[in-house]
XYZ file of C-alpha atoms in Angstrom:
257
model
C 114.062 120.090 103.005
C 111.992 123.252 103.529
C 109.016 124.009 105.746
C 106.175 126.137 104.389
C 103.271 128.006 106.002
C 101.042 124.915 105.958
C 103.361 123.211 108.455
C 104.706 120.462 106.187
C 108.297 119.817 105.175
C 109.078 119.510 101.496
C 111.899 117.589 99.862
C 113.075 117.815 96.272
C 116.093 116.981 94.192
C 116.235 120.248 92.282
C 119.603 122.003 92.153
C 117.836 125.299 91.480
C 114.391 126.816 91.988
C 111.717 124.165 91.336
C 108.987 126.725 90.871
C 107.210 125.639 94.067
C 106.660 122.049 92.904
C 107.312 119.584 95.723
C 108.498 116.039 95.122
C 107.933 114.756 98.662
C 106.120 116.226 101.657
C 106.138 115.033 105.242
C 104.260 116.297 108.284
C 100.863 116.725 109.925
C 98.680 119.550 108.648
C 94.878 119.733 108.397
C 95.068 122.569 105.874
C 97.350 120.545 103.608
C 96.282 116.892 104.085
C 92.711 117.390 105.331
C 93.278 115.645 108.671
C 95.633 115.661 111.661
C 97.361 112.391 110.839
C 101.061 112.124 110.059
C 101.716 111.659 106.336
C 104.507 111.041 103.886
C 103.288 111.986 100.394
C 104.733 111.640 96.932
C 103.490 114.975 95.692
C 104.674 114.504 92.126
C 102.483 111.401 91.755
C 99.843 112.730 94.190
C 99.940 109.490 96.247
C 100.132 108.904 99.990
C 103.132 106.706 100.737
C 102.703 106.470 104.520
C 100.104 107.499 107.099
C 100.178 107.208 110.895
C 96.730 107.886 112.390
C 96.902 110.240 115.359
C 93.972 108.727 117.314
C 94.656 104.993 116.799
C 98.312 104.669 115.881
C 97.315 102.609 112.836
C 99.813 102.685 109.996
C 98.680 102.961 106.388
C 100.637 102.519 103.166
C 98.823 103.994 100.183
C 95.830 105.108 102.258
C 94.849 108.241 104.229
C 92.673 106.343 106.717
C 94.216 103.047 107.898
C 91.577 100.898 109.601
C 93.972 98.284 111.047
C 97.350 98.144 112.756
C 98.850 97.982 109.262
C 96.785 98.556 106.136
C 98.345 98.415 102.680
C 96.351 99.701 99.721
C 98.015 99.352 96.341
C 97.350 97.929 92.884
C 100.743 96.190 92.969
C 101.462 93.056 95.045
C 100.380 94.163 98.508
C 103.135 92.568 100.575
C 106.312 90.846 99.496
C 109.221 89.399 101.429
C 112.310 87.643 100.131
C 113.005 86.218 103.580
C 111.040 84.308 106.211
C 107.956 85.965 107.720
C 106.825 85.160 111.273
C 103.272 85.773 112.518
C 102.654 85.394 116.251
C 98.889 85.761 115.801
C 96.295 84.246 113.498
C 96.346 85.043 109.780
C 93.068 85.784 107.973
C 93.073 86.067 104.182
C 89.927 87.387 102.537
C 88.048 87.711 105.833
C 88.014 89.441 109.214
C 86.158 86.545 110.874
C 88.466 83.860 112.272
C 86.142 81.055 113.288
C 85.401 77.650 111.765
C 83.042 74.972 113.113
C 84.411 71.478 112.499
C 83.523 69.552 115.635
C 84.781 72.389 117.775
C 84.642 76.127 117.303
C 87.382 78.657 117.776
C 90.060 80.700 116.061
C 92.426 78.994 113.636
C 96.031 79.984 112.854
C 95.137 80.375 109.157
C 91.793 81.141 107.526
C 91.590 81.612 103.753
C 88.250 82.751 102.324
C 87.320 82.916 98.659
C 83.991 83.187 96.859
C 83.105 81.211 93.738
C 79.815 79.729 92.520
C 81.474 77.113 90.294
C 80.167 73.563 90.744
C 82.809 71.882 88.572
C 85.744 70.157 90.231
C 89.059 71.904 89.660
C 87.569 75.237 88.564
C 86.805 77.022 91.846
C 88.675 80.205 92.692
C 88.028 79.520 96.399
C 91.234 77.518 96.503
C 94.740 77.294 97.904
C 97.495 76.452 95.420
C 100.870 74.917 96.317
C 103.254 75.288 93.374
C 106.630 73.637 92.841
C 108.513 76.138 90.680
C 111.104 73.570 89.571
C 110.304 71.709 86.340
C 112.063 68.376 87.030
C 109.931 65.315 86.268
C 108.964 63.369 89.383
C 109.415 66.204 91.840
C 106.970 66.789 94.668
C 104.745 69.320 96.411
C 103.408 68.337 99.802
C 101.531 69.204 102.973
C 103.222 68.129 106.217
C 101.389 67.491 109.484
C 103.928 67.916 112.269
C 104.015 68.167 116.060
C 106.385 69.576 118.611
C 107.881 66.598 120.383
C 108.606 67.966 123.857
C 110.637 70.705 125.467
C 112.615 71.126 122.252
C 111.271 73.562 119.685
C 111.973 70.999 116.944
C 108.907 69.863 115.001
C 108.643 66.425 113.436
C 106.216 65.262 110.735
C 103.752 62.519 111.598
C 101.887 62.424 108.285
C 102.410 63.852 104.783
C 100.173 64.257 101.738
C 102.300 64.540 98.602
C 101.720 65.161 94.912
C 104.211 63.666 92.454
C 104.360 65.602 89.186
C 104.826 63.833 85.874
C 106.627 65.089 82.773
C 106.054 68.735 81.827
C 105.046 70.175 78.481
C 104.839 73.935 78.203
C 101.369 75.307 79.039
C 99.820 71.851 79.584
C 98.650 69.974 82.672
C 101.247 67.488 83.975
C 100.132 64.071 85.173
C 99.968 63.639 88.919
C 99.912 61.061 91.678
C 98.697 61.549 95.238
C 100.591 59.791 98.046
C 99.564 59.452 101.703
C 102.380 58.778 104.190
C 102.278 58.171 107.952
C 104.815 57.458 110.645
C 104.639 53.738 111.381
C 106.049 53.933 114.911
C 107.880 56.284 117.252
C 110.939 57.956 115.715
C 110.210 56.719 112.180
C 109.815 59.281 109.416
C 106.519 59.037 107.524
C 106.510 56.411 104.776
C 104.048 55.725 101.978
C 100.905 53.823 102.946
C 98.458 54.623 100.133
C 98.712 56.026 96.599
C 96.295 57.195 93.900
C 98.125 57.050 90.592
C 97.530 59.119 87.468
C 95.139 56.448 86.087
C 92.929 56.609 89.190
C 94.165 53.259 90.538
C 94.361 53.089 94.321
C 97.190 51.180 95.924
C 97.363 50.248 99.608
C 100.748 48.886 100.594
C 102.002 49.228 97.031
C 103.377 52.189 95.093
C 102.418 50.666 91.716
C 98.705 49.763 91.794
C 97.735 47.609 88.796
C 93.942 47.754 89.288
C 91.302 50.176 90.527
C 92.035 48.781 94.000
C 95.322 46.976 94.579
C 96.028 45.849 98.134
C 99.336 44.313 99.147
C 98.526 42.477 102.364
C 95.525 41.083 104.188
C 92.053 42.581 103.751
C 89.349 42.538 106.404
C 85.740 43.113 105.343
C 83.066 43.978 107.887
C 79.340 43.611 107.280
C 79.599 40.262 105.484
C 78.071 37.394 107.435
C 79.953 34.134 107.882
C 79.553 31.149 110.168
C 83.266 30.347 110.061
C 82.927 27.306 107.808
C 85.097 28.675 105.051
C 82.372 30.174 102.868
C 83.765 32.211 99.990
C 83.140 35.903 99.525
C 81.178 36.651 96.364
C 79.734 39.622 94.508
C 75.930 39.892 94.411
C 73.964 41.128 91.421
C 73.743 44.643 92.878
C 77.533 44.876 93.097
C 77.772 44.479 96.883
C 79.729 41.740 98.631
C 78.138 38.657 100.095
C 79.063 35.076 100.967
C 78.236 31.813 99.278
C 75.306 30.057 100.978
C 77.538 27.011 101.511
C 81.165 26.108 101.203
C 82.255 26.032 97.583
C 82.833 22.458 96.545
C 84.762 20.846 93.720
C 82.187 22.098 91.240
C 83.012 25.671 92.108
C 79.330 26.629 92.268
C 78.153 29.341 94.632
C 74.774 30.806 95.519
C 75.645 34.334 96.544
C 73.559 35.811 99.338
């Protein structure tokens, strides 16, 4: 490396005179960089690789004026890790405002903000996608809801929402099922309680619903009057449930009200 009159250090890979053309420069020089920040510059490509702001300590990659503790400005993927990333603070994506009102207000560990005027289901770009990169039929993508169980740092799931993917055909939508699982009692892993299959059938207590609503077990209906005399439940002309005005006899007739 060599230092010139502007106060920066130059690095190059030339084995002989490079004619004054730098490949990399490093240093702090107002006359060279236009500010007093510390810079590492790829002179050949005329791009700033690294900046440390002298008055804030902010670090910038690809920018002369970092406005945050770490600011990355690039047309390529901004940040990539092949390992596990840990964030001790909140993570905001697409926003600098970390606050959501949903019965209580306050910061959330993760806020993702997108903007899209679409009113059609499944077409909005204001979305979070969870992708299973394996193509095996019947595999799963899921969201786990877990809690720390005491002094141990171990975290155990209490409920899971899962998608089961059907057979794949290149560049086509696979079929899908949505499964809701909860932990039945203490120290039991979550198990399936409700499923929406690829035909839109809803199953409660069954993983193979055969009708729009298929319930395996007892059903309790509130809002339907009964005097306890064994009146049958019936469907009124408007599609709502009611009870027969009297116990259904041998004739099987019922006045639904």
